[in-house]
Amino acid sequence: MEWNDRPAPGPDRPLRRCRRRTALAQAGATIGDLDHETQAFGLAVPMGVVSQTGITGLTLGGGLGRLRRRYGLSSDNLLHADVVTADGRLVTAGPEDHADLLWALRGGGGNFGVVTSLTYRAHPIGPEVFFAVVLHPLSDASGALRFFRQWQATAPEEVSAIGVLWHAPSVDEIPAEYHGSPVALYLAMHCGSPADGESPASSATCRTRRWTSSPASTTRPRRPRARSTSGSSEEP
Ligand SMILES: Cc1cc2nc3c(=O)[nH]c(=O)nc-3n(C[C@H](O)[C@H](O)[C@H](O)COP(=O)(O)OP(=O)(O)OC[C@H]3O[C@@H](n4cnc5c(N)ncnc54)[C@H](O)[C@@H]3O)c2cc1C
């Protein structure tokens, strides 16, 4: 993995530091590898939610994660890719050269050659972000998911959330009596400042409390390190 954060060259701006905010990663990297390097600079590339996932298959297939509503899919943030084509040539696909190949790679999967490295646009994220978890018993799932859909339609674009039907994992944030039980869950992350994130997350949890008198648990919103834009293998 290499980091490209040098001032842009040019005699017209000798004193102005212009950060290009791009990250170059080799194709075998995982999301966790990329997060680890970019967070050292207070930046993140939109990726998926499980840190052990490989970045290349994910990017070539699109790549949905916790930054998607604000910054798009992983493939939207792919600027260049080094590719070995079927006839054995190594080419760099980007806006200047092989632009059609870059277009095809952004969602076209592994059909166009073997990708050896990828350059992404990175964004200022963290180091802390606001993350909320809301849990309902499965018997309330219909109304809970209906509420979730309405709340999502008005939430700011910094909020990316998922609603899932799942068996509650055995983690400290969830009451022990629900461990292993079927539940409806929302997981929501706000990628702006934690203070800005508190408001939409609170509105989700408070309105949910009003909507149903007996949610199994409305966990306190927490503030993980921004590295959890990818999350852990515990998450759905
Ligand atoms: C636990 C888990 C969580 C996931 N979470 C998310 C998520 O949050 N968001 C999301 O969008 N997706 C998610 N996915 C799906 C994930 O995006 C795909 O499984 C993706 O293919 C993983 O990338 P990989 O490089 O590990 O793939 P691999 O299994 O190694 O490859 C899959 C396909 O990608 C292509 N490919 C891989 N490497 C190259 C290369 N170097 N050159 C050319 N083609 C290549 C090939 O077509 C290959 O068949 C998840 C998957 C798992 C297993």
Short mmCIF file of C-alpha atoms and ligand atoms in Angstrom, two decimals:
data_model
loop_
_atom_site.label_atom_id
_atom_site.label_comp_id
_atom_site.label_asym_id
_atom_site.label_seq_id
_atom_site.Cartn_x
_atom_site.Cartn_y
_atom_site.Cartn_z
CA MET A 1 0.00 0.00 0.00
CA GLU A 2 1.30 3.46 -0.83
CA TRP A 3 0.02 6.80 0.17
CA ASN A 4 -0.16 9.72 -2.22
CA ASP A 5 -0.56 12.94 -0.28
CA ARG A 6 2.14 15.17 -1.67
CA PRO A 7 1.49 18.81 -2.63
CA ALA A 8 0.41 19.13 -6.25
CA PRO A 9 3.36 20.45 -8.28
CA GLY A 10 3.13 23.66 -10.31
CA PRO A 11 4.82 27.04 -10.45
CA ASP A 12 1.49 28.83 -10.03
CA ARG A 13 0.95 27.58 -6.50
CA PRO A 14 4.40 27.21 -4.90
CA LEU A 15 3.22 27.93 -1.36
CA ARG A 16 -0.20 26.40 -1.32
CA ARG A 17 -0.37 22.84 -0.04
CA CYS A 18 -2.93 21.03 -2.14
CA ARG A 19 -3.74 17.55 -0.86
CA ARG A 20 -4.82 15.17 -3.56
CA ARG A 21 -6.39 12.69 -1.14
CA THR A 22 -5.86 9.57 -3.16
CA ALA A 23 -4.88 6.11 -1.92
CA LEU A 24 -3.07 3.48 -3.99
CA ALA A 25 -3.59 -0.13 -2.84
CA GLN A 26 -2.43 -3.45 -4.22
CA ALA A 27 -5.17 -5.85 -5.25
CA GLY A 28 -4.64 -8.32 -2.39
CA ALA A 29 -5.41 -5.78 0.34
CA THR A 30 -8.40 -6.17 2.62
CA ILE A 31 -10.72 -3.37 3.75
CA GLY A 32 -9.01 -3.47 7.14
CA ASP A 33 -5.60 -2.92 5.52
CA LEU A 34 -6.89 0.10 3.61
CA ASP A 35 -8.69 1.59 6.63
CA HIS A 36 -5.57 1.19 8.75
CA GLU A 37 -3.44 3.21 6.32
CA THR A 38 -5.98 5.90 5.42
CA GLN A 39 -7.07 6.54 9.02
CA ALA A 40 -3.50 7.48 9.86
CA PHE A 41 -4.27 10.58 7.76
CA GLY A 42 -7.84 11.07 9.04
CA LEU A 43 -9.23 9.76 5.75
CA ALA A 44 -11.28 6.79 4.53
CA VAL A 45 -12.23 5.22 1.21
CA PRO A 46 -15.87 4.01 0.90
CA MET A 47 -15.77 0.22 1.34
CA GLY A 48 -17.96 -2.60 2.74
CA VAL A 49 -18.82 -3.35 6.36
CA VAL A 50 -16.59 -6.34 7.15
CA SER A 51 -12.89 -5.58 7.54
CA GLN A 52 -11.67 -8.97 6.27
CA THR A 53 -13.29 -8.55 2.82
CA GLY A 54 -10.95 -8.14 -0.14
CA ILE A 55 -11.07 -4.69 -1.74
CA THR A 56 -10.79 -5.81 -5.37
CA GLY A 57 -13.78 -8.12 -5.76
CA LEU A 58 -15.80 -5.67 -3.70
CA THR A 59 -14.82 -2.64 -5.80
CA LEU A 60 -15.29 -4.41 -9.14
CA GLY A 61 -18.78 -5.48 -8.05
CA GLY A 62 -19.78 -2.01 -6.77
CA GLY A 63 -19.09 -1.96 -3.02
CA LEU A 64 -21.82 -0.88 -0.58
CA GLY A 65 -20.87 0.40 2.88
CA ARG A 66 -21.38 2.93 5.63
CA LEU A 67 -20.24 5.94 3.57
CA ARG A 68 -22.42 5.19 0.55
CA ARG A 69 -25.06 7.92 0.87
CA ARG A 70 -22.48 10.69 1.30
CA TYR A 71 -19.63 9.45 -0.92
CA GLY A 72 -21.07 6.70 -3.12
CA LEU A 73 -19.96 3.14 -3.78
CA SER A 74 -16.38 1.87 -3.78
CA SER A 75 -16.49 1.76 -7.58
CA ASP A 76 -17.58 5.43 -7.70
CA ASN A 77 -14.33 6.31 -5.93
CA LEU A 78 -12.05 4.25 -8.17
CA LEU A 79 -9.82 6.67 -10.08
CA HIS A 80 -7.29 4.34 -11.76
CA ALA A 81 -6.64 0.61 -11.96
CA ASP A 82 -3.60 -1.30 -13.17
CA VAL A 83 -4.86 -4.26 -15.19
CA VAL A 84 -3.25 -7.22 -16.97
CA THR A 85 -5.42 -7.75 -20.02
CA ALA A 86 -6.22 -11.07 -21.69
CA ASP A 87 -3.46 -10.51 -24.25
CA GLY A 88 -0.87 -10.09 -21.48
CA ARG A 89 -0.43 -6.31 -21.52
CA LEU A 90 -0.22 -4.28 -18.33
CA VAL A 91 -2.28 -1.12 -18.75
CA THR A 92 -3.41 1.64 -16.45
CA ALA A 93 -7.10 2.39 -16.86
CA GLY A 94 -8.07 5.94 -15.91
CA PRO A 95 -9.89 8.98 -17.25
CA GLU A 96 -7.00 9.78 -19.61
CA ASP A 97 -6.16 6.31 -20.97
CA HIS A 98 -8.37 3.26 -21.37
CA ALA A 99 -11.31 5.21 -19.97
CA ASP A 100 -13.70 2.60 -21.36
CA LEU A 101 -11.90 -0.11 -19.39
CA LEU A 102 -12.16 1.94 -16.19
CA TRP A 103 -15.87 2.40 -16.86
CA ALA A 104 -16.28 -1.37 -17.31
CA LEU A 105 -14.33 -2.19 -14.15
CA ARG A 106 -16.66 -0.02 -12.06
CA GLY A 107 -19.26 -2.72 -11.55
CA GLY A 108 -18.37 -5.16 -14.32
CA GLY A 109 -16.66 -7.67 -11.99
CA GLY A 110 -13.63 -9.73 -13.02
CA ASN A 111 -14.52 -9.98 -16.70
CA PHE A 112 -11.99 -7.53 -18.13
CA GLY A 113 -8.57 -8.65 -16.89
CA VAL A 114 -6.56 -9.20 -13.71
CA VAL A 115 -6.40 -6.05 -11.59
CA THR A 116 -3.06 -5.61 -9.80
CA SER A 117 -3.58 -2.26 -8.05
CA LEU A 118 -6.27 0.35 -7.51
CA THR A 119 -6.17 4.09 -6.85
CA TYR A 120 -9.06 5.58 -4.92
CA ARG A 121 -10.39 8.97 -3.90
CA ALA A 122 -10.28 9.25 -0.09
CA HIS A 123 -12.41 11.48 2.17
CA PRO A 124 -11.90 13.15 5.55
CA ILE A 125 -13.64 10.86 8.07
CA GLY A 126 -13.22 10.48 11.82
CA PRO A 127 -11.20 9.60 13.80
CA GLU A 128 -14.51 9.29 15.69
CA VAL A 129 -17.93 8.80 14.15
CA PHE A 130 -21.41 8.36 15.59
CA PHE A 131 -22.92 4.89 15.38
CA ALA A 132 -26.34 3.79 16.62
CA VAL A 133 -27.92 0.36 17.05
CA VAL A 134 -31.69 -0.12 17.53
CA LEU A 135 -33.08 -3.54 18.36
CA HIS A 136 -36.67 -4.87 18.32
CA PRO A 137 -38.08 -8.36 18.92
CA LEU A 138 -38.92 -10.08 15.67
CA SER A 139 -42.65 -9.88 16.47
CA ASP A 140 -42.38 -6.07 15.96
CA ALA A 141 -40.40 -6.38 12.71
CA SER A 142 -43.12 -5.26 10.31
CA GLY A 143 -43.69 -1.89 11.99
CA ALA A 144 -40.01 -1.46 12.83
CA LEU A 145 -38.91 -1.83 9.24
CA ARG A 146 -41.74 0.44 8.03
CA PHE A 147 -40.53 3.12 10.44
CA PHE A 148 -36.94 2.52 9.31
CA ARG A 149 -37.88 3.14 5.67
CA GLN A 150 -39.61 6.44 6.52
CA TRP A 151 -36.77 7.61 8.75
CA GLN A 152 -34.19 6.82 6.07
CA ALA A 153 -36.04 8.95 3.51
CA THR A 154 -35.52 12.07 5.62
CA ALA A 155 -32.17 11.33 7.27
CA PRO A 156 -29.24 13.52 6.13
CA GLU A 157 -26.96 12.00 3.51
CA GLU A 158 -24.18 11.62 6.09
CA VAL A 159 -26.27 8.80 7.58
CA SER A 160 -25.98 5.36 5.99
CA ALA A 161 -28.04 2.67 7.69
CA ILE A 162 -29.18 -0.88 7.22
CA GLY A 163 -32.19 -2.69 8.64
CA VAL A 164 -31.80 -6.45 9.08
CA LEU A 165 -33.62 -9.47 10.43
CA TRP A 166 -31.07 -11.44 12.37
CA HIS A 167 -30.32 -13.55 15.42
CA ALA A 168 -28.97 -11.21 18.11
CA PRO A 169 -25.27 -11.84 18.70
CA SER A 170 -23.89 -12.44 22.19
CA VAL A 171 -22.30 -9.04 22.72
CA ASP A 172 -22.33 -6.76 25.77
CA GLU A 173 -24.45 -4.04 24.09
CA ILE A 174 -27.45 -6.41 23.80
CA PRO A 175 -29.35 -7.71 26.88
CA ALA A 176 -28.41 -11.32 27.58
CA GLU A 177 -32.02 -12.57 27.31
CA TYR A 178 -31.99 -11.68 23.59
CA HIS A 179 -28.72 -13.39 22.72
CA GLY A 180 -29.43 -15.87 19.94
CA SER A 181 -33.07 -14.70 19.55
CA PRO A 182 -34.53 -13.51 16.22
CA VAL A 183 -34.66 -9.69 16.13
CA ALA A 184 -35.11 -6.71 13.79
CA LEU A 185 -32.09 -4.39 13.92
CA TYR A 186 -31.10 -1.01 12.53
CA LEU A 187 -27.43 -0.11 12.34
CA ALA A 188 -26.78 3.53 11.41
CA MET A 189 -23.56 5.50 11.01
CA HIS A 190 -23.17 9.26 10.60
CA CYS A 191 -19.91 10.09 8.84
CA GLY A 192 -19.76 13.79 9.85
CA SER A 193 -18.74 15.10 13.24
CA PRO A 194 -20.01 13.05 16.23
CA ALA A 195 -21.97 16.11 17.47
CA ASP A 196 -23.80 16.39 14.14
CA GLY A 197 -24.45 12.65 14.20
CA GLU A 198 -26.15 12.70 17.56
CA SER A 199 -29.25 14.48 16.30
CA PRO A 200 -30.42 12.11 13.51
CA ALA A 201 -29.39 9.06 15.52
CA SER A 202 -31.32 10.33 18.55
CA SER A 203 -34.32 11.08 16.39
CA ALA A 204 -34.28 7.48 15.18
CA THR A 205 -34.04 6.03 18.66
CA CYS A 206 -36.55 8.42 20.27
CA ARG A 207 -39.14 8.10 17.56
CA THR A 208 -38.73 4.36 17.68
CA ARG A 209 -39.45 4.41 21.40
CA ARG A 210 -42.66 6.32 20.71
CA TRP A 211 -43.64 4.04 17.90
CA THR A 212 -43.49 0.90 20.01
CA SER A 213 -43.78 0.63 23.73
CA SER A 214 -41.60 -2.42 24.01
CA PRO A 215 -38.48 -2.43 21.89
CA ALA A 216 -36.23 -5.20 23.13
CA SER A 217 -33.41 -2.75 23.41
CA THR A 218 -32.46 0.67 22.19
CA THR A 219 -28.76 0.70 22.77
CA ARG A 220 -27.01 3.89 23.66
CA PRO A 221 -25.49 5.46 20.56
CA ARG A 222 -21.76 4.84 20.70
CA ARG A 223 -18.71 6.39 19.17
CA PRO A 224 -16.36 3.85 17.70
CA ARG A 225 -13.18 4.84 15.93
CA ALA A 226 -13.84 5.74 12.32
CA ARG A 227 -11.99 2.58 11.36
CA SER A 228 -15.30 0.86 11.95
CA THR A 229 -16.56 2.33 8.71
CA SER A 230 -15.71 -1.24 7.81
CA GLY A 231 -16.83 -2.86 11.02
CA SER A 232 -16.00 -6.34 12.18
CA SER A 233 -16.91 -9.82 11.14
CA GLU A 234 -19.52 -9.83 13.94
CA GLU A 235 -21.81 -7.60 11.91
CA PRO A 236 -24.32 -8.80 9.32
C1 LIG B 1 -18.21 -11.52 5.13
C2 LIG B 1 -18.56 -10.73 3.89
C3 LIG B 1 -19.06 -9.44 4.01
C4 LIG B 1 -19.35 -8.69 2.88
N1 LIG B 1 -19.80 -7.40 3.03
C5 LIG B 1 -20.03 -6.64 1.94
C6 LIG B 1 -20.40 -5.27 2.05
O1 LIG B 1 -20.54 -4.74 3.14
N2 LIG B 1 -20.60 -4.56 0.92
C7 LIG B 1 -20.45 -5.12 -0.32
O2 LIG B 1 -20.64 -4.41 -1.31
N3 LIG B 1 -20.10 -6.41 -0.47
C8 LIG B 1 -19.89 -7.19 0.62
N4 LIG B 1 -19.53 -8.50 0.49
C9 LIG B 1 -19.46 -9.09 -0.86
C10 LIG B 1 -18.06 -8.83 -1.43
O3 LIG B 1 -18.05 -7.56 -2.03
C11 LIG B 1 -17.68 -9.88 -2.47
O4 LIG B 1 -17.64 -11.15 -1.86
C12 LIG B 1 -16.35 -9.53 -3.10
O5 LIG B 1 -16.21 -10.33 -4.26
C13 LIG B 1 -15.18 -9.75 -2.15
O6 LIG B 1 -13.98 -9.38 -2.77
P1 LIG B 1 -12.71 -10.37 -2.84
O7 LIG B 1 -11.59 -9.62 -3.54
O8 LIG B 1 -12.41 -10.96 -1.51
O9 LIG B 1 -13.35 -11.46 -3.79
P2 LIG B 1 -12.86 -12.88 -4.28
O10 LIG B 1 -13.76 -13.89 -3.66
O11 LIG B 1 -11.38 -13.05 -4.19
O12 LIG B 1 -13.25 -12.69 -5.80
C14 LIG B 1 -14.57 -12.56 -6.25
C15 LIG B 1 -14.56 -12.17 -7.70
O13 LIG B 1 -14.00 -10.85 -7.84
C16 LIG B 1 -13.21 -10.76 -9.00
N5 LIG B 1 -11.81 -10.45 -8.62
C17 LIG B 1 -11.24 -10.56 -7.38
N6 LIG B 1 -9.96 -10.13 -7.42
C18 LIG B 1 -9.72 -9.76 -8.70
C19 LIG B 1 -8.58 -9.22 -9.37
N7 LIG B 1 -7.42 -8.98 -8.74
N8 LIG B 1 -8.68 -8.93 -10.70
C20 LIG B 1 -9.85 -9.16 -11.34
N9 LIG B 1 -10.96 -9.67 -10.77
C21 LIG B 1 -10.90 -9.96 -9.46
C22 LIG B 1 -13.31 -12.09 -9.70
O14 LIG B 1 -14.41 -12.04 -10.60
C23 LIG B 1 -13.66 -13.04 -8.59
O15 LIG B 1 -14.32 -14.16 -9.09
C24 LIG B 1 -19.20 -9.26 1.61
C25 LIG B 1 -18.70 -10.57 1.50
C26 LIG B 1 -18.38 -11.30 2.62
C27 LIG B 1 -17.84 -12.70 2.47
#
